[in-house]
Short mmCIF file of C-alpha atoms in Angstrom, two decimals:
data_model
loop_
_atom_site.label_atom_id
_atom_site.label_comp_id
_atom_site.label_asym_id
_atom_site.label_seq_id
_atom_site.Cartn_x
_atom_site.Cartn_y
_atom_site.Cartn_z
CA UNK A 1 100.55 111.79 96.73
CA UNK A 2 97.18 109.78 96.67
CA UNK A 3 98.60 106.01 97.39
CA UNK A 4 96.09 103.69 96.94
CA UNK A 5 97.86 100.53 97.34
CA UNK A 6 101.53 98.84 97.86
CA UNK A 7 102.74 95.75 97.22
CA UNK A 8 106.04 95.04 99.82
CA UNK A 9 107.85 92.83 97.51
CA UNK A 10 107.45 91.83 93.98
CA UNK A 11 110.41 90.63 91.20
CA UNK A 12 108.41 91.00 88.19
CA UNK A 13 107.39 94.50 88.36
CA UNK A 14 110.83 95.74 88.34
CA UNK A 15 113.02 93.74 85.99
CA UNK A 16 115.87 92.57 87.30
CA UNK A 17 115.85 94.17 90.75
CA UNK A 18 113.26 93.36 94.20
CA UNK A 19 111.21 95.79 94.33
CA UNK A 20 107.83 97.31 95.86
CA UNK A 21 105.35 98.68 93.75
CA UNK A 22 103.50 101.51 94.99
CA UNK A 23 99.20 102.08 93.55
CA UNK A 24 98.35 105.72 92.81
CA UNK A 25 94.96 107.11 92.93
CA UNK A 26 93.43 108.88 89.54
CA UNK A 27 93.19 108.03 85.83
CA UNK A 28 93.25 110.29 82.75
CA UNK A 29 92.32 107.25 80.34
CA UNK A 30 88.92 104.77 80.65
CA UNK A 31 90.31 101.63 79.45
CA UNK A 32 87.20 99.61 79.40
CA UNK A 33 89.80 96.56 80.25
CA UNK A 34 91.32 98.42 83.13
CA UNK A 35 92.00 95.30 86.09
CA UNK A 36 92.77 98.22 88.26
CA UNK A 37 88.82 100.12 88.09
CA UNK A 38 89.05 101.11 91.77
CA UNK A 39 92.04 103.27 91.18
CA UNK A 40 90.65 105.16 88.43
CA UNK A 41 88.64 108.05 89.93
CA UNK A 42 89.79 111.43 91.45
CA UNK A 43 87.79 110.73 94.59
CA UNK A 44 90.03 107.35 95.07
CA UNK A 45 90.65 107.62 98.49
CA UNK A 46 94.31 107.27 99.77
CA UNK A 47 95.09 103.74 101.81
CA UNK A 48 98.62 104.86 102.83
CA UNK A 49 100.19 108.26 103.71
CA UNK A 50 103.30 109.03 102.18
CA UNK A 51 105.21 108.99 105.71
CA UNK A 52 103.92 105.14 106.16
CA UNK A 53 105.31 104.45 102.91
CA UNK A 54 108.60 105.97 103.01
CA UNK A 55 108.79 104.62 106.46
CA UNK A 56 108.06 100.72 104.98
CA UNK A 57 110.86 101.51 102.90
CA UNK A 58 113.49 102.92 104.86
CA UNK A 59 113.45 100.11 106.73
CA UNK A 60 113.53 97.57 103.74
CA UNK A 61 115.88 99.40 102.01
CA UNK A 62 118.82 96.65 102.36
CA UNK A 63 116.28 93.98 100.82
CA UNK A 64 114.90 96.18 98.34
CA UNK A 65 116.74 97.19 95.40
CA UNK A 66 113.86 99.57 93.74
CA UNK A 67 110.16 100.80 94.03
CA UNK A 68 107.72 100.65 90.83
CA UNK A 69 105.15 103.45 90.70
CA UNK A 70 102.33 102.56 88.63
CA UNK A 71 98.57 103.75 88.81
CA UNK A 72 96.41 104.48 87.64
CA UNK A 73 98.48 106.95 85.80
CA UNK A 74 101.12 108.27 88.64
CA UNK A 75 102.18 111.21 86.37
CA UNK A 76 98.62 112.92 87.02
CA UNK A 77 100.42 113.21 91.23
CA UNK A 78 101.28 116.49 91.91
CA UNK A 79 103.87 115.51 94.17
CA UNK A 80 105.27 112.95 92.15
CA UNK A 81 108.73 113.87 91.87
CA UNK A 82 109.38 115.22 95.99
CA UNK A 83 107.86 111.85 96.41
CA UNK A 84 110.63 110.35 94.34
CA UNK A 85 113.49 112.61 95.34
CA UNK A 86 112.65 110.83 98.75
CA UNK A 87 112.21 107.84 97.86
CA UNK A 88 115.81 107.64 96.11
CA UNK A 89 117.11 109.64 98.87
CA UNK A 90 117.19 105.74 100.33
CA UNK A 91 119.24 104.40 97.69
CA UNK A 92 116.34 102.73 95.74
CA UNK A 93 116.05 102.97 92.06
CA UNK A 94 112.44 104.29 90.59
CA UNK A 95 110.49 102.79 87.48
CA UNK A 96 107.81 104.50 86.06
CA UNK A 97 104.89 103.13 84.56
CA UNK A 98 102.69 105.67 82.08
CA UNK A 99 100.31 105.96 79.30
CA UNK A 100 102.05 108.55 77.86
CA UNK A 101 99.41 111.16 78.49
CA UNK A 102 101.67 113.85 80.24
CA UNK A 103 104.64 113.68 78.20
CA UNK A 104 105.83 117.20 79.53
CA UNK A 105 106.04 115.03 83.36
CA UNK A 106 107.59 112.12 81.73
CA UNK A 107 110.35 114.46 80.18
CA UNK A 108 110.98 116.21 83.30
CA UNK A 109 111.26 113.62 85.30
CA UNK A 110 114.03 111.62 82.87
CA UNK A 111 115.65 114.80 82.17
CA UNK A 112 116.00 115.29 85.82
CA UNK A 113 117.46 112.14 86.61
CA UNK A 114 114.94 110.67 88.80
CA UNK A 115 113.52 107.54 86.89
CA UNK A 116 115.82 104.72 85.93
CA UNK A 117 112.96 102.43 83.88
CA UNK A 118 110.22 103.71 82.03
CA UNK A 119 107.14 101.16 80.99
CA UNK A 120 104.94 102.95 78.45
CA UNK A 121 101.86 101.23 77.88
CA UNK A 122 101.06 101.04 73.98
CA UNK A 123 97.43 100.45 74.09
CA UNK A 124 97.09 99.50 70.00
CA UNK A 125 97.40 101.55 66.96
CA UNK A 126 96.79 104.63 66.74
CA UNK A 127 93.80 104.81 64.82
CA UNK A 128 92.07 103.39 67.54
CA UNK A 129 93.59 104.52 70.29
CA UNK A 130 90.46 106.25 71.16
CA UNK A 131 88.21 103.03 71.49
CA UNK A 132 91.16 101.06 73.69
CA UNK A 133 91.67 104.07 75.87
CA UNK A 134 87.87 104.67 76.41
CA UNK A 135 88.30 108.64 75.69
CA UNK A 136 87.01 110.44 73.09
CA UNK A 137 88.96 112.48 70.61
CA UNK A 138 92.29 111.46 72.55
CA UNK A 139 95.22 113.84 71.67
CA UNK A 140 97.64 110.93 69.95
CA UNK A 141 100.55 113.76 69.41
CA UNK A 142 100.81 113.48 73.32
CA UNK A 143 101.17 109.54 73.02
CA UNK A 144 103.34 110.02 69.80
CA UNK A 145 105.53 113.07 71.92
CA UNK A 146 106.15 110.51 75.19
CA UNK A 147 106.60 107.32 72.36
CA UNK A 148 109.57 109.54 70.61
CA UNK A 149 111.18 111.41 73.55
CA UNK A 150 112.25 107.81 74.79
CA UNK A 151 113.10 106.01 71.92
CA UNK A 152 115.48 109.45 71.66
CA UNK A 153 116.79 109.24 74.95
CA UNK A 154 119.30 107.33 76.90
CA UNK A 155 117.07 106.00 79.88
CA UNK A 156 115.78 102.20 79.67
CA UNK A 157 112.23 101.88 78.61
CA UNK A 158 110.28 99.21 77.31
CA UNK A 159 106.92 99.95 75.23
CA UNK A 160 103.92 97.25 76.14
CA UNK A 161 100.96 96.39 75.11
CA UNK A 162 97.91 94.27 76.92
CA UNK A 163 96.44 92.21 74.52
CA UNK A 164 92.21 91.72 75.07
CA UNK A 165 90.41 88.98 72.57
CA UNK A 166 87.66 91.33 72.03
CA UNK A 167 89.88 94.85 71.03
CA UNK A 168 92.91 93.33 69.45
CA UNK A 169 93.37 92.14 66.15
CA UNK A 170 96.39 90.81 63.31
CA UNK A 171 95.90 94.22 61.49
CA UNK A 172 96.46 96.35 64.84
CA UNK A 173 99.72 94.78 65.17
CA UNK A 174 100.23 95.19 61.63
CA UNK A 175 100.41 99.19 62.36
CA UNK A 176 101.70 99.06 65.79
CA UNK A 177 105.14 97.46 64.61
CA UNK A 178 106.20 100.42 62.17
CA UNK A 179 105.01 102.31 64.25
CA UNK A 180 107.34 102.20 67.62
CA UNK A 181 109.96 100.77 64.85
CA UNK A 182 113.15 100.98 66.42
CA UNK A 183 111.79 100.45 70.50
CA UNK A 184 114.41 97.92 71.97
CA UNK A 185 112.28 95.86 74.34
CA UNK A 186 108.42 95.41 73.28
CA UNK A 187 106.36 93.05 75.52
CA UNK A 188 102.69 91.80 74.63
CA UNK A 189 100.82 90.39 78.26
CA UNK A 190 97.73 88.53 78.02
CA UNK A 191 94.25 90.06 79.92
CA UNK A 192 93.39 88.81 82.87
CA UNK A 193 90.02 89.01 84.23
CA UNK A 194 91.30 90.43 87.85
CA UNK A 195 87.40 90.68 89.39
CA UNK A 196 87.48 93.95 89.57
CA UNK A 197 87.59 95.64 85.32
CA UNK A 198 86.08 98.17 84.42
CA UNK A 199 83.70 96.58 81.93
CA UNK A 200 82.63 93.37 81.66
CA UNK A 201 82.62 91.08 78.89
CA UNK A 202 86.92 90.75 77.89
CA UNK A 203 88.51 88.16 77.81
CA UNK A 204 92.54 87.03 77.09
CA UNK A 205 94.26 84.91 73.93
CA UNK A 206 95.44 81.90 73.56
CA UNK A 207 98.89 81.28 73.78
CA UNK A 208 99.23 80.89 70.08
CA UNK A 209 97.16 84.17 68.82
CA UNK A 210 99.39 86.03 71.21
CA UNK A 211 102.53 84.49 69.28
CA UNK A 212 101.20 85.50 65.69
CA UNK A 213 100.58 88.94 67.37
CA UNK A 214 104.28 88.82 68.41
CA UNK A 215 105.43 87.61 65.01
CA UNK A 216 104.13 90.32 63.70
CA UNK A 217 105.51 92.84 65.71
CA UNK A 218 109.05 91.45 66.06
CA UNK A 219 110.38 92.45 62.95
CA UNK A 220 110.37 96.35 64.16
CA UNK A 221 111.76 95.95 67.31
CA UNK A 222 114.96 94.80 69.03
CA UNK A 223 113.58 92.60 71.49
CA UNK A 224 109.54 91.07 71.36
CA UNK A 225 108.62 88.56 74.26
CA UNK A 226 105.61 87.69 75.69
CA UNK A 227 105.18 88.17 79.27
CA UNK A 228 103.70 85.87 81.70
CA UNK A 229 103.18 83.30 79.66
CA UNK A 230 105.63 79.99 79.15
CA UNK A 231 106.89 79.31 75.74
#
């Protein structure tokens, strides 16, 4: 595992439960709007070992309830799931977060048991998923296969999408709704210029464009909110 990063506590990254969210190293996608830029390469070096980690978290494991694994894109780690067995080998509950790209991981890793929440990032319709995910000629079956096998399966998920001024529009929402028709939780969160994105030039919504964006959406889905933002 290449662990670039770990926040001790957090209780937004993990609904419902404390948690600790864990950084890993690598990127298959180039979102120009990536906040997280320094994660992104394969020669990322690691900032914690896998024994300091675990060790954190054995001995927060009656404060903490679960552990977040986010990226980068964690399901490029070829010891992601020893990594988890161990990790909920302390009573802690995983969540995943994922662009979808390795949908055979994603499946495994559900179908084994191992992941209790699953946050798919929806990056915008698919008929420019290429542009938002800054690769060309992206495979979309792969997002489509990931999208599907959840919406099929039994394990909580939400679908999510980060909304940038510059790459989203009304009409992008206007295909994204039918198209993850039937997701139960859908969340739209506003860019945020972190200091450190890939590309510069982005910048977030206001309040109300990111509410028509929802009201669009909404209709398709069981549950639309926006995140981070009071309303």
């Amino acid at each position: 595992m290449k662990i670039c990063g770990l926040q001790k506590t957090t209780l937004l990254d993990f609904p419902g439960h404390v948690a600790a969210t864990i950084f890993t190293g690598g990127c298959n996608f180039r979102c120009p709007f990536c906040h997280n830029s320094d994660l992104l390469g394969s020669d990322v070096p690691p900032a914690f070992s896998e024994e300091e980690v675990l060790s954190f978290l054995s001995k927060r494991a009656g404060i903490l309830e679960g552990v977040a694994i986010t990226g980068g894109e964690p399901t490029l780690q070829p010891d992601l799931e020893d990594f988890i067995r161990q990790i909920r080998s302390l009573g802690l509950q995983i969540k995943l977060d994922t662009n979808g790209y390795k949908p055979e991981i994603l499946k495994d890793l559900c179908e084994k048991q191992l992941v209790d929440y699953v946050a798919m990032d929806i990056k915008t319709c698919k008929e420019r998923y290429s542009l938002v995910a800054g690769i060309p000629s992206i495979h979309i079956e792969a997002i489509e296969e990931s999208m599907h096998y959840l919406m099929a399966s039994k394990i909580p998920f939400e679908f999510r999408t980060t909304v940038v001024k510059e790459l989203h529009s009304a009409e992008d929402f206007e295909k994204i709704g039918p198209w993850i028709s039937g997701c139960p939780n859908y969340y739209l969160q506003n860019f945020v210029d972190s200091g450190n994105v890939l590309m510069d030039g982005f910048s977030g919504c206001t309040k109300d464009e990111l509410l028509s964006y929802l009201r669009i959406a909404a209709p398709y889905v069981g549950h639309a909110e926006l995140r981070g933002i009071d309303y």
